[in-house]
PDB file of C-alpha atoms in Angstrom:
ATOM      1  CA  UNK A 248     -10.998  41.329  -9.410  1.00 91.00           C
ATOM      2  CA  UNK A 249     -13.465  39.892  -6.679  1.00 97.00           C
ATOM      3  CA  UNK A 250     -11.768  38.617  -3.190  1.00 97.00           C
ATOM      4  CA  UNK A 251     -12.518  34.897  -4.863  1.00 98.00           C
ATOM      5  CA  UNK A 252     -10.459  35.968  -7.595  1.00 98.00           C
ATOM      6  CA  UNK A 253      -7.447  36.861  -5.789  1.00 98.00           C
ATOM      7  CA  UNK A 254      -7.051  33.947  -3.399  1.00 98.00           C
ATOM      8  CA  UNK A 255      -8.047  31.765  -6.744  1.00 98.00           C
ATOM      9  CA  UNK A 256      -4.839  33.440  -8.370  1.00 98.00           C
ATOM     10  CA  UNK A 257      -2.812  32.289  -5.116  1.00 98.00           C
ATOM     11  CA  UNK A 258      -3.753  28.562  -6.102  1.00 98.00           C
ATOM     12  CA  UNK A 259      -3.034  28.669  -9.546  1.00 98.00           C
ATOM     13  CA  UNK A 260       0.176  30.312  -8.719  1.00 98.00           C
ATOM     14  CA  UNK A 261       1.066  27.107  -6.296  1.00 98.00           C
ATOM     15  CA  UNK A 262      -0.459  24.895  -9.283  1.00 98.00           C
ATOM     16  CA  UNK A 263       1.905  26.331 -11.814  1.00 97.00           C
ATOM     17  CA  UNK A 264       4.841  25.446  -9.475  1.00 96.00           C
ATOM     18  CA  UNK A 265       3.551  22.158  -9.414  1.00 96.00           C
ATOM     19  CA  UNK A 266       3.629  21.887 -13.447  1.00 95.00           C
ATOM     20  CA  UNK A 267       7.135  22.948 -13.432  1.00 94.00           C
ATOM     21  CA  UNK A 268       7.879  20.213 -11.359  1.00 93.00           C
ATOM     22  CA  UNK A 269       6.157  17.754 -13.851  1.00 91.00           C
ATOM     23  CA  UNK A 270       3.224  17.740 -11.482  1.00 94.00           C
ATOM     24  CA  UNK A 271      -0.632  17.438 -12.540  1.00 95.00           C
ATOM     25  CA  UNK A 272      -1.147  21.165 -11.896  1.00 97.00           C
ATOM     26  CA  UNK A 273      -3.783  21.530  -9.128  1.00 98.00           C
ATOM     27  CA  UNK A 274      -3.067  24.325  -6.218  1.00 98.00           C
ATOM     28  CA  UNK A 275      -4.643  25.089  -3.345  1.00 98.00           C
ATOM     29  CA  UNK A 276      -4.674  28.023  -0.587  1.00 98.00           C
ATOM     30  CA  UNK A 277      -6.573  27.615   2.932  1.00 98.00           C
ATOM     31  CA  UNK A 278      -7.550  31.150   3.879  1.00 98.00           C
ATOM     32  CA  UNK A 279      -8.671  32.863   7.413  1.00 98.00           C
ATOM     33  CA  UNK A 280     -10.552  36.077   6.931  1.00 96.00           C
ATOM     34  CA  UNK A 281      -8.141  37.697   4.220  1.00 95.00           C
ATOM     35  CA  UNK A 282      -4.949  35.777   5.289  1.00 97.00           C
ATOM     36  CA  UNK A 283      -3.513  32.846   3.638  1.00 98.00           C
ATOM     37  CA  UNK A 284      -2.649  30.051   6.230  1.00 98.00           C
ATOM     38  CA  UNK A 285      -1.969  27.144   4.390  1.00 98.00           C
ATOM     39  CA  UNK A 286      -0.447  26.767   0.804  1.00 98.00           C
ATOM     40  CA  UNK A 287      -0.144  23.483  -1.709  1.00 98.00           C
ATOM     41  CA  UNK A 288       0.308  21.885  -5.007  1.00 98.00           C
ATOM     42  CA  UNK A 289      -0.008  18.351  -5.524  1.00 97.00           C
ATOM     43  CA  UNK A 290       3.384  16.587  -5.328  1.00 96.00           C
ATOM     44  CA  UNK A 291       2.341  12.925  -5.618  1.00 94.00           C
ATOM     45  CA  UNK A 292       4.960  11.786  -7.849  1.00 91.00           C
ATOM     46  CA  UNK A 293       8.359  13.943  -6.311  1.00 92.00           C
ATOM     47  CA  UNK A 294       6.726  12.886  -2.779  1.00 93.00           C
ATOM     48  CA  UNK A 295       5.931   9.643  -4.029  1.00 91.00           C
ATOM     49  CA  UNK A 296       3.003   9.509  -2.107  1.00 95.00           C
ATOM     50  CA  UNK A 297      -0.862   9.227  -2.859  1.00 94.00           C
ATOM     51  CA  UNK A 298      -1.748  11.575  -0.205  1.00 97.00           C
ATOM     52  CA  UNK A 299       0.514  14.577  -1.639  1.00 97.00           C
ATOM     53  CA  UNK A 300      -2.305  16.305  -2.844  1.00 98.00           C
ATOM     54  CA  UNK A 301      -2.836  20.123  -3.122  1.00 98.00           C
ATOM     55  CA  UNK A 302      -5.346  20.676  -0.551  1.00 98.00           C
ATOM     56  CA  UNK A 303      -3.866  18.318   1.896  1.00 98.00           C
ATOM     57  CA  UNK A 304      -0.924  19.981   2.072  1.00 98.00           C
ATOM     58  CA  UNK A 305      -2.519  23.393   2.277  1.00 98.00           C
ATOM     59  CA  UNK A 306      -4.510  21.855   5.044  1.00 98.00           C
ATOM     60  CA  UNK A 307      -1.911  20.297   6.682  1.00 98.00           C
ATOM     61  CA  UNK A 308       0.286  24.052   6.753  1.00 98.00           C
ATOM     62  CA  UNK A 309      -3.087  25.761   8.087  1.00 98.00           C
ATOM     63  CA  UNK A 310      -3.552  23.572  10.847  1.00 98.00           C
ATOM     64  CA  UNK A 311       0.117  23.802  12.142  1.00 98.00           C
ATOM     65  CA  UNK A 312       0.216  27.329  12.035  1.00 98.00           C
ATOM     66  CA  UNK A 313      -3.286  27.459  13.873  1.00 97.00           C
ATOM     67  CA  UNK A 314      -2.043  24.907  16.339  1.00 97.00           C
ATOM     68  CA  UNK A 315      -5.066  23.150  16.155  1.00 97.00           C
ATOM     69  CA  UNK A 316      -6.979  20.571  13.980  1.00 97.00           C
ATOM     70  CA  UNK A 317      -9.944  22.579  13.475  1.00 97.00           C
ATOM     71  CA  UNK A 318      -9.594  25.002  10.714  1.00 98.00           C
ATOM     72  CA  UNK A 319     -13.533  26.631  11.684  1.00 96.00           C
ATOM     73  CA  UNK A 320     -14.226  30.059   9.621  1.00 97.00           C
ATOM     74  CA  UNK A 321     -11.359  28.914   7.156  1.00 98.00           C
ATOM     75  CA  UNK A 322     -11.889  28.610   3.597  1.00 98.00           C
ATOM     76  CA  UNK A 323     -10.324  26.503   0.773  1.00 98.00           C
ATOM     77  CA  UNK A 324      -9.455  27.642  -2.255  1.00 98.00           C
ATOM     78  CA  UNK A 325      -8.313  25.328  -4.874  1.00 98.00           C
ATOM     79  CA  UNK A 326      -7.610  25.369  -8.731  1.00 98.00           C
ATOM     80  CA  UNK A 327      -9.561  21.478  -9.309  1.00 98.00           C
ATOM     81  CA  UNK A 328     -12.788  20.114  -7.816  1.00 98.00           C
ATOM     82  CA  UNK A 329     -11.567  17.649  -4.682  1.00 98.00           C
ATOM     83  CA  UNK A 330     -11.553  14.414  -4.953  1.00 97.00           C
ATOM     84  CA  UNK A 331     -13.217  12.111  -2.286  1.00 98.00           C
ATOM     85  CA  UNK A 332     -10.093  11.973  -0.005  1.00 98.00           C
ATOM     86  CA  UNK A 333      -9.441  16.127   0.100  1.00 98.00           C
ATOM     87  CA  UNK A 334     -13.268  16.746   0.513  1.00 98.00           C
ATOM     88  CA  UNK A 335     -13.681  14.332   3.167  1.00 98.00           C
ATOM     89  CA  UNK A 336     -10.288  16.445   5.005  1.00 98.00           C
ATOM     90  CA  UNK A 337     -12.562  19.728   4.618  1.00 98.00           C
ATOM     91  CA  UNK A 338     -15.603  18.205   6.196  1.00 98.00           C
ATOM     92  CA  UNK A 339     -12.441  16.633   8.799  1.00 98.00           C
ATOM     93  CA  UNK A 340     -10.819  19.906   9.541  1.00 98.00           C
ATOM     94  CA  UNK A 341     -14.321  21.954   9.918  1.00 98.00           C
ATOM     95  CA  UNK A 342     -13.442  24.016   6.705  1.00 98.00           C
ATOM     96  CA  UNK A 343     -16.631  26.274   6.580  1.00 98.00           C
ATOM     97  CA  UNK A 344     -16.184  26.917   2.431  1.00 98.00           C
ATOM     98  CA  UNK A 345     -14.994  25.539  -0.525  1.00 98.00           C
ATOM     99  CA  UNK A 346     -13.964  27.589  -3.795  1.00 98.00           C
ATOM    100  CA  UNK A 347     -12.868  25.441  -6.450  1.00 98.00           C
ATOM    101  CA  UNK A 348     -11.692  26.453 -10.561  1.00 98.00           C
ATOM    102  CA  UNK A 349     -12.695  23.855 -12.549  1.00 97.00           C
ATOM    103  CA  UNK A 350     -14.813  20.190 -12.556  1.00 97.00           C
ATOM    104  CA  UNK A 351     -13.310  17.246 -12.026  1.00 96.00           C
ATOM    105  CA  UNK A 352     -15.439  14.356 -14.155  1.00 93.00           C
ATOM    106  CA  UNK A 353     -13.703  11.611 -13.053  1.00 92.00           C
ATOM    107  CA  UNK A 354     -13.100  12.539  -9.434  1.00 95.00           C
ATOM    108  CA  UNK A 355     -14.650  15.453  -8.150  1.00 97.00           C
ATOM    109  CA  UNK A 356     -16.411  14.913  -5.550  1.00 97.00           C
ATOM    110  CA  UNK A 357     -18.152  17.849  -4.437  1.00 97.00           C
ATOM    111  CA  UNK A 358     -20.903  17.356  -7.348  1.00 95.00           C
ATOM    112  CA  UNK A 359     -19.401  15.944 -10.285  1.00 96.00           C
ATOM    113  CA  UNK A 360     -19.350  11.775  -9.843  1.00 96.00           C
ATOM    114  CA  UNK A 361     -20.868  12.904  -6.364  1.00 97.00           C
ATOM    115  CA  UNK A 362     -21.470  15.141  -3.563  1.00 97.00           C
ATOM    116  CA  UNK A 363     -19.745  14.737  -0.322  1.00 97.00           C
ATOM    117  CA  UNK A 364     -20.493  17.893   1.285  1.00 97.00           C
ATOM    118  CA  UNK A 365     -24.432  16.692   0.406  1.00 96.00           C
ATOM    119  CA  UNK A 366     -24.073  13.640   2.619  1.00 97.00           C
ATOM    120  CA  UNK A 367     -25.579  14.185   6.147  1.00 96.00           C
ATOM    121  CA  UNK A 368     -21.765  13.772   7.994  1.00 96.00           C
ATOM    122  CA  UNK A 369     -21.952  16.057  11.086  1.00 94.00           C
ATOM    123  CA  UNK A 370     -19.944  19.322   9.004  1.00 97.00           C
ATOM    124  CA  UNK A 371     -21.273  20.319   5.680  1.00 97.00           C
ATOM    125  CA  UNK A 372     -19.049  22.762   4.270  1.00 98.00           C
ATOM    126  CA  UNK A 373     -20.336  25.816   1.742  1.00 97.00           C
ATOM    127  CA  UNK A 374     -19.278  25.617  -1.930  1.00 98.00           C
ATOM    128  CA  UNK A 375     -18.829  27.444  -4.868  1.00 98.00           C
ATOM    129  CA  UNK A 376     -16.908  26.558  -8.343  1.00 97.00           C
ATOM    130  CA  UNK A 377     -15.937  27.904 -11.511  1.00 97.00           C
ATOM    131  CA  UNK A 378     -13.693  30.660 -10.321  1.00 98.00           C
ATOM    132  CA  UNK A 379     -11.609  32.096 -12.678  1.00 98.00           C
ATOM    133  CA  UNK A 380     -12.349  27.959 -14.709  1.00 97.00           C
ATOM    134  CA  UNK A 381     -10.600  28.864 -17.777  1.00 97.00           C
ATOM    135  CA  UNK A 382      -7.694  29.508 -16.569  1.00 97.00           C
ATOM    136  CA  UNK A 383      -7.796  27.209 -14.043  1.00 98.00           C
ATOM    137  CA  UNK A 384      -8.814  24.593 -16.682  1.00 96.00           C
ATOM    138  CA  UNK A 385      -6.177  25.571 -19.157  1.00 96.00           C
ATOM    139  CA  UNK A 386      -3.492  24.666 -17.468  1.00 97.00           C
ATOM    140  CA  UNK A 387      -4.751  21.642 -16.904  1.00 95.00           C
ATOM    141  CA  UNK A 388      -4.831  21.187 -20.701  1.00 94.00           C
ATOM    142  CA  UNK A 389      -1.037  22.633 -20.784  1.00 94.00           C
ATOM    143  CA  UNK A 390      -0.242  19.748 -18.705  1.00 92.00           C
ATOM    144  CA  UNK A 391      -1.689  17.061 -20.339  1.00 89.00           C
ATOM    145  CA  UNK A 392      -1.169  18.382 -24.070  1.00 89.00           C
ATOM    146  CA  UNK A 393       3.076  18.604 -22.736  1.00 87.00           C
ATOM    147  CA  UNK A 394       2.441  14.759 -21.830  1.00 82.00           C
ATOM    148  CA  UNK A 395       0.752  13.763 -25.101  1.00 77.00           C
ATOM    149  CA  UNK A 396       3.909  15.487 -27.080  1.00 76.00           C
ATOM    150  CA  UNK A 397       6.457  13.700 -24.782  1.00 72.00           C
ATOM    151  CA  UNK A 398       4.500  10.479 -25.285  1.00 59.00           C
ATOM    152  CA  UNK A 399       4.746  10.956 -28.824  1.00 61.00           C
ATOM    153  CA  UNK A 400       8.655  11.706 -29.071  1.00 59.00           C
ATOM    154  CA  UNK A 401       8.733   8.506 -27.165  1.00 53.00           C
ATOM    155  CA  UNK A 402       7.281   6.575 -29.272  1.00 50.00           C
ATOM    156  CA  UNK A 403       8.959   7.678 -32.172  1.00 51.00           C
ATOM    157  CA  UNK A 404      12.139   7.274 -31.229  1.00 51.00           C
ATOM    158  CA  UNK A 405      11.748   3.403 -29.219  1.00 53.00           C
ATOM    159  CA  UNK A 406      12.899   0.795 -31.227  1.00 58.00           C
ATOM    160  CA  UNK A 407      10.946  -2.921 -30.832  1.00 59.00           C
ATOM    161  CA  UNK A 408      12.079  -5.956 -29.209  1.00 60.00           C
ATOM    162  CA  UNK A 409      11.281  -9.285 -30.400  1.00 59.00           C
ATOM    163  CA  UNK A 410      11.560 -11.802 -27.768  1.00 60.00           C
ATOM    164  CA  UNK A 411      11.256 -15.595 -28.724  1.00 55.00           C
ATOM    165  CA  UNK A 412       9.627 -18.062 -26.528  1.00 53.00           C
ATOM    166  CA  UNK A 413      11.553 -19.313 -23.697  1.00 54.00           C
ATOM    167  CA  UNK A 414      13.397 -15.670 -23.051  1.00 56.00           C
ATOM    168  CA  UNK A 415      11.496 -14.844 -20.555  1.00 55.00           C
ATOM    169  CA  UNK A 416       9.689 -17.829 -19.238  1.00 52.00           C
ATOM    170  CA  UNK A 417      10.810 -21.877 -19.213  1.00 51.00           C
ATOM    171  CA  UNK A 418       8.011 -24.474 -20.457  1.00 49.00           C
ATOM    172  CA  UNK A 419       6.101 -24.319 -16.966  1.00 52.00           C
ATOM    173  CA  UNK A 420       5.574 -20.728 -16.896  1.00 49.00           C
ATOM    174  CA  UNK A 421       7.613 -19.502 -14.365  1.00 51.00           C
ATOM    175  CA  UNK A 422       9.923 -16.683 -15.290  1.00 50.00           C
ATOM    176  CA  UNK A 423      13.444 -17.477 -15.650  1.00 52.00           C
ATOM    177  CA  UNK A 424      15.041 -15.034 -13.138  1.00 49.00           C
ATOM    178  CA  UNK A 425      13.395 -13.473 -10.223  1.00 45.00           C
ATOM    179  CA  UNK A 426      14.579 -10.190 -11.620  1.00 51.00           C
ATOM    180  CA  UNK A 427      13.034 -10.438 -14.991  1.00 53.00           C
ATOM    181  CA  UNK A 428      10.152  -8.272 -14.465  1.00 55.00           C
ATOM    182  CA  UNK A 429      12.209  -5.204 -12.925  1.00 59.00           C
ATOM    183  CA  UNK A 430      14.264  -5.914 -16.089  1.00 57.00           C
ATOM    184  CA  UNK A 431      11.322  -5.541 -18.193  1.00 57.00           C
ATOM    185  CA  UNK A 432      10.180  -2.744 -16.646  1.00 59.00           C
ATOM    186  CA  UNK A 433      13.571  -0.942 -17.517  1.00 61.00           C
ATOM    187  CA  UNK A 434      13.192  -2.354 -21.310  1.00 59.00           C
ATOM    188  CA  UNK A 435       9.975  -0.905 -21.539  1.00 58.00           C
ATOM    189  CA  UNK A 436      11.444   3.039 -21.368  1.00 61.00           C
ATOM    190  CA  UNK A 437      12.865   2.438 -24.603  1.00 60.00           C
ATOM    191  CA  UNK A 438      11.281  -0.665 -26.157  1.00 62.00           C
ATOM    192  CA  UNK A 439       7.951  -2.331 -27.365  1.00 61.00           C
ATOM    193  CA  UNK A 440       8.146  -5.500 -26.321  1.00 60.00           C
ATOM    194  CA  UNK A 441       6.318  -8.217 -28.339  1.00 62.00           C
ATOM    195  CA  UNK A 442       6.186 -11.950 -28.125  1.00 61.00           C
ATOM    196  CA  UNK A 443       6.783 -14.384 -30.731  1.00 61.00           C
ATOM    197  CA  UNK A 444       5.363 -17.858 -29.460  1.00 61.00           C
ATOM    198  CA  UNK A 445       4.243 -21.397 -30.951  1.00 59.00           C
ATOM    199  CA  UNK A 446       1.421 -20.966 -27.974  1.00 61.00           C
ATOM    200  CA  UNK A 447      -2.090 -19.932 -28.903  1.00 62.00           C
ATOM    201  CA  UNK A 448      -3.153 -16.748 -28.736  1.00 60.00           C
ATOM    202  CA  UNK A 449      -5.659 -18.196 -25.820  1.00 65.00           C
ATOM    203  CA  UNK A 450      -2.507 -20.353 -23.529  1.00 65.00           C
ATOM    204  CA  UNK A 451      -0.557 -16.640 -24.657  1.00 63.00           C
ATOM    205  CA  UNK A 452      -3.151 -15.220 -22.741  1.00 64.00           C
ATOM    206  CA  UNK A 453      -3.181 -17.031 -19.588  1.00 66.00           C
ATOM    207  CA  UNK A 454       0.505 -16.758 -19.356  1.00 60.00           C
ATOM    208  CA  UNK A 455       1.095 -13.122 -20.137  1.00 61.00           C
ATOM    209  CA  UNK A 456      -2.053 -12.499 -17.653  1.00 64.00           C
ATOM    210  CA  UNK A 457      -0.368 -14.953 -15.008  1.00 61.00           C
ATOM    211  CA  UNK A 458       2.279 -12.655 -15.113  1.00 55.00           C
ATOM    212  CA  UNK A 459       1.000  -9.259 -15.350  1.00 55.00           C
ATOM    213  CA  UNK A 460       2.623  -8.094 -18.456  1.00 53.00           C
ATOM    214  CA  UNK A 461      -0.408  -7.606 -20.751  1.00 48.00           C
ATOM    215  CA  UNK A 462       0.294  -4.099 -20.479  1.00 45.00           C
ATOM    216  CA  UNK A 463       3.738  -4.381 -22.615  1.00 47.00           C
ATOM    217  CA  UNK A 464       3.159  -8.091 -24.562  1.00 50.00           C
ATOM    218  CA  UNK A 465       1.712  -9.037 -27.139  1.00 50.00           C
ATOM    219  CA  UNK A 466       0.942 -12.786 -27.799  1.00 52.00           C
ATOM    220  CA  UNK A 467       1.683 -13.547 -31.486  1.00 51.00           C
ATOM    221  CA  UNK A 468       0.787 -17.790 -32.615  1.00 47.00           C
ATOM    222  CA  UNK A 469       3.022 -18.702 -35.271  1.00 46.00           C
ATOM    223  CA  UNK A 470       3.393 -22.273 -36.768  1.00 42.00           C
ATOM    224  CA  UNK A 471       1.061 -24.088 -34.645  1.00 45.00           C
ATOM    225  CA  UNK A 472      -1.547 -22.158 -35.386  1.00 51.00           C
ATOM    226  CA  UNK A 473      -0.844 -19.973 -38.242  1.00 53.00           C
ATOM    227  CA  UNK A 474       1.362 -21.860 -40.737  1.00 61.00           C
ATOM    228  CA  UNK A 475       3.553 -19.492 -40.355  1.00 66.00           C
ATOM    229  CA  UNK A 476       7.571 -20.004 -39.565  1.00 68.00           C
ATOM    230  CA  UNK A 477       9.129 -18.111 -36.705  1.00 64.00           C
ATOM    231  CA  UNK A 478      10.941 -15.864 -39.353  1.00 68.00           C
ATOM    232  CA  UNK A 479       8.102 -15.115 -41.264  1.00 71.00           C
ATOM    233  CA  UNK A 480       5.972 -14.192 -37.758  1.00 69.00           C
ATOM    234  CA  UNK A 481       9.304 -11.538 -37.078  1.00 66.00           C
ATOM    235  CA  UNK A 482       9.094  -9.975 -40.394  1.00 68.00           C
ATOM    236  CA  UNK A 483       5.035  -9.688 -40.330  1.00 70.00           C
ATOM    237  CA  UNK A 484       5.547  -7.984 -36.892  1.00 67.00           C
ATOM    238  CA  UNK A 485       8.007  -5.627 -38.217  1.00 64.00           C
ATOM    239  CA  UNK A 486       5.998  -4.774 -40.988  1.00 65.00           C
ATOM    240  CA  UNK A 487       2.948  -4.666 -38.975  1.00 64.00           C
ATOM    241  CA  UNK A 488       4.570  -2.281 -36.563  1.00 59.00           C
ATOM    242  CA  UNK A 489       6.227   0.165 -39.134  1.00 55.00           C
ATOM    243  CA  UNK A 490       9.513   1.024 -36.404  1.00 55.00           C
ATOM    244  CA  UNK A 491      12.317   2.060 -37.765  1.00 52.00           C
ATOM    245  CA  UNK A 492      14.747   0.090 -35.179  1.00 59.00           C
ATOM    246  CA  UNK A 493      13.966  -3.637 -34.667  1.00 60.00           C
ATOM    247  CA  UNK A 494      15.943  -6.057 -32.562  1.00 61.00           C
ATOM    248  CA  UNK A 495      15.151  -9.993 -31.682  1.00 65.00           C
ATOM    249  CA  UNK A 496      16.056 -11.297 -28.438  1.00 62.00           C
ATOM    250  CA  UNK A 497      16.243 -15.377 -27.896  1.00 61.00           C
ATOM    251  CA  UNK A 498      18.472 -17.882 -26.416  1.00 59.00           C
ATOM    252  CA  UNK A 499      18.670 -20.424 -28.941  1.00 66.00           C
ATOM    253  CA  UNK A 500      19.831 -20.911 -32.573  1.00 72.00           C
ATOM    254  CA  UNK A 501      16.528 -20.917 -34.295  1.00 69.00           C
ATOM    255  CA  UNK A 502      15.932 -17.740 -32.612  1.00 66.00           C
ATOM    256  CA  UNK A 503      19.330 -16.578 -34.028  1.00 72.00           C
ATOM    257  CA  UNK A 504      18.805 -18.106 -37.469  1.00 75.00           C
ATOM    258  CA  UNK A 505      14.856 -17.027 -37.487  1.00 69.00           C
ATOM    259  CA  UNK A 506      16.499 -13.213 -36.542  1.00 69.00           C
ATOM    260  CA  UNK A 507      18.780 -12.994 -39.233  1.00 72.00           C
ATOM    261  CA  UNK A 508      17.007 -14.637 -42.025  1.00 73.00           C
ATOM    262  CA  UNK A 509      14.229 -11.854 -41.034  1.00 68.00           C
ATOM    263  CA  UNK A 510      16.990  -9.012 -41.570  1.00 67.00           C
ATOM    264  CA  UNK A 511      16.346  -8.395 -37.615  1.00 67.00           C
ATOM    265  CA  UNK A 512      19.465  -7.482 -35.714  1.00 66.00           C
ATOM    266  CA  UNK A 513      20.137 -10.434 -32.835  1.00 63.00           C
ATOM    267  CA  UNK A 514      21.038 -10.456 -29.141  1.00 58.00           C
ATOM    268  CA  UNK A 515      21.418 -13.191 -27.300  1.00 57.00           C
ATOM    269  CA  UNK A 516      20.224 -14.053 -23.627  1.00 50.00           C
ATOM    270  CA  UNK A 517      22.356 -15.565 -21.744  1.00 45.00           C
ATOM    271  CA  UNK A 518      20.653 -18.395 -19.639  1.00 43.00           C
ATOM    272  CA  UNK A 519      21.779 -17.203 -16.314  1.00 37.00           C
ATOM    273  CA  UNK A 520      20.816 -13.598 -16.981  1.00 39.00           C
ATOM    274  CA  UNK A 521      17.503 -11.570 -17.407  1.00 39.00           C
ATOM    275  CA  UNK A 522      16.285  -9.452 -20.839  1.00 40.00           C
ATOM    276  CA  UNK A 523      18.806  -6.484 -20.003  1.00 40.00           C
ATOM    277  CA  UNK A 524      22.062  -9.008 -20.375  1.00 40.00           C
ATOM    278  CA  UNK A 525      20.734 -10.010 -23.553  1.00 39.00           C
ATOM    279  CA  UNK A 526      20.733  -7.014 -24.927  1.00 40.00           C
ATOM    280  CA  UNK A 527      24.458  -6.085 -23.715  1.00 36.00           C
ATOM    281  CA  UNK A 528      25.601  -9.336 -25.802  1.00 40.00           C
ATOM    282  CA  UNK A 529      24.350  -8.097 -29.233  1.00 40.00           C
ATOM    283  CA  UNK A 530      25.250 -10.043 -32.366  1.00 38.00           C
ATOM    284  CA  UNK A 531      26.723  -8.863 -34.989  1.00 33.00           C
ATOM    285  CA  UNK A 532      24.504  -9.395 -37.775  1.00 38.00           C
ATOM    286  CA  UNK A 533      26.132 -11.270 -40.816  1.00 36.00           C
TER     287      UNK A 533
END
């Protein structure tokens, strides 16, 4: 195993930490001659922080134990091509080379969407990738495939709210709580969230848009548009959607009546209350 190799298997060490955390598994080493000075794995989402990334924090370590900012003769060593904030800290810190494991297409940023380090900034630091890439890439893949599973069992298992017109928002488009969207935001874990609405599909657009919630809505016209009664809209969504749990949430007896002539179970909102009240006022179904 080469001296790349090694300090290569340092970082993926760190980046494997990082997966066991839930992290997006990227580690990083800073080394001085054939002593490691700095270690890191991304921690964005425990440190809740954009700027937890491997190689700052491995940067960050080498510079403290140095006592100094600049990190001259020092070399990185890190399992994913930086991105443009980490490669502008090498060219920052005076690293004098770069080792990285595997391209990053849609960040990377010492050749990949571009080249820093080609720029003519006033450090330009040596580089050199695809160390030990497959297994640097791989776990990458780990990662993401554990995400796609998890995304999976989530969907499987959500059940679908149907909200009625005038849950969420009154006629002039304002939301009827200024706590509905957290509320949402909580529904969504566990729910897909549709709309059932006498609006357009265009005026749906403007207001779900207006609001930000394109993201878990879905405009659906019924009578004015499509013929269609609200019951008939909840039982084409339902069928549509092929869930096996289905629940109707409205604040008004047609929404009630529309519910359970659709075989939908019912809660009601109360007026005073956001989404998550609603739910904890469930109907029993006749």
């Amino acid at each position: 195993m080469t001296r790349d190799e090694i300090f290569m298997q340092e970082a993926l060490s760190l980046a494997r930490q990082g997966l066991d955390e839930g992290e997006v598994p990227v580690g990083a080493v800073v080394v001085l001659g054939d002593r490691i000075i700095g270690r890191g794995f991304n921690r964005r989402e425990s440190g809740k922080n954009a700027l937890c990334h491997a190689e700052l924090s491995a940067i960050d370590e080498a510079c403290r134990n140095l006592g100094g900012w600049r990190l001259i003769n020092c070399e990185l060593f890190v399992t994913l091509e930086p991105c443009p904030m980490c490669a502008g800290a090498a060219i920052n810190s005076r690293i004098k080379r770069v080792v990285y494991g595997t391209q990053d297409s849609k960040a990377g940023s010492c050749g990949s969407v571009t080249d820093l380090f080609a720029l003519p900034y006033n450090h330009k630091p040596q580089t050199l990738s695809g160390v030990l890439e497959e297994e640097c890439s791989g776990i990458l893949r780990e990662f993401f495939a554990q995400l796609r599973a998890k995304a999976r069992e989530r969907s499987d298992s959500c059940g679908v709210i149907i909200c009625a017109e005038g849950t969420l928002w009154d006629e002039s488009g304002e939301l009827l709580t200024p706590d509905t969207k957290d509320e949402l935001n909580e529904l969504r874990e566990n729910h897909k969230l549709l709309l059932v609405s006498d609006k357009s599909r265009e005026e749906m657009a403007a207001l779900l848009d207006r609001h930000a919630l394109t993201d878990c809505f879905e405009g659906y016209a019924s009578t004015s548009s499509s013929g269609m009664t609200k019951a008939e809209c909840i039982r084409t969504i339902a069928k549509r959607y092929k869930h096996d749990r289905y629940y109707c949430i409205g604040s008004k007896d047609a929404d009630r009546k529309a519910s359970e002539t659709s075989g939908v179970p019912f809660f009601r909102r109360r007026q005073a209350a956001g989404p998550n009240s609603a739910v904890a006022e469930k109907q029993a179904q006749s």
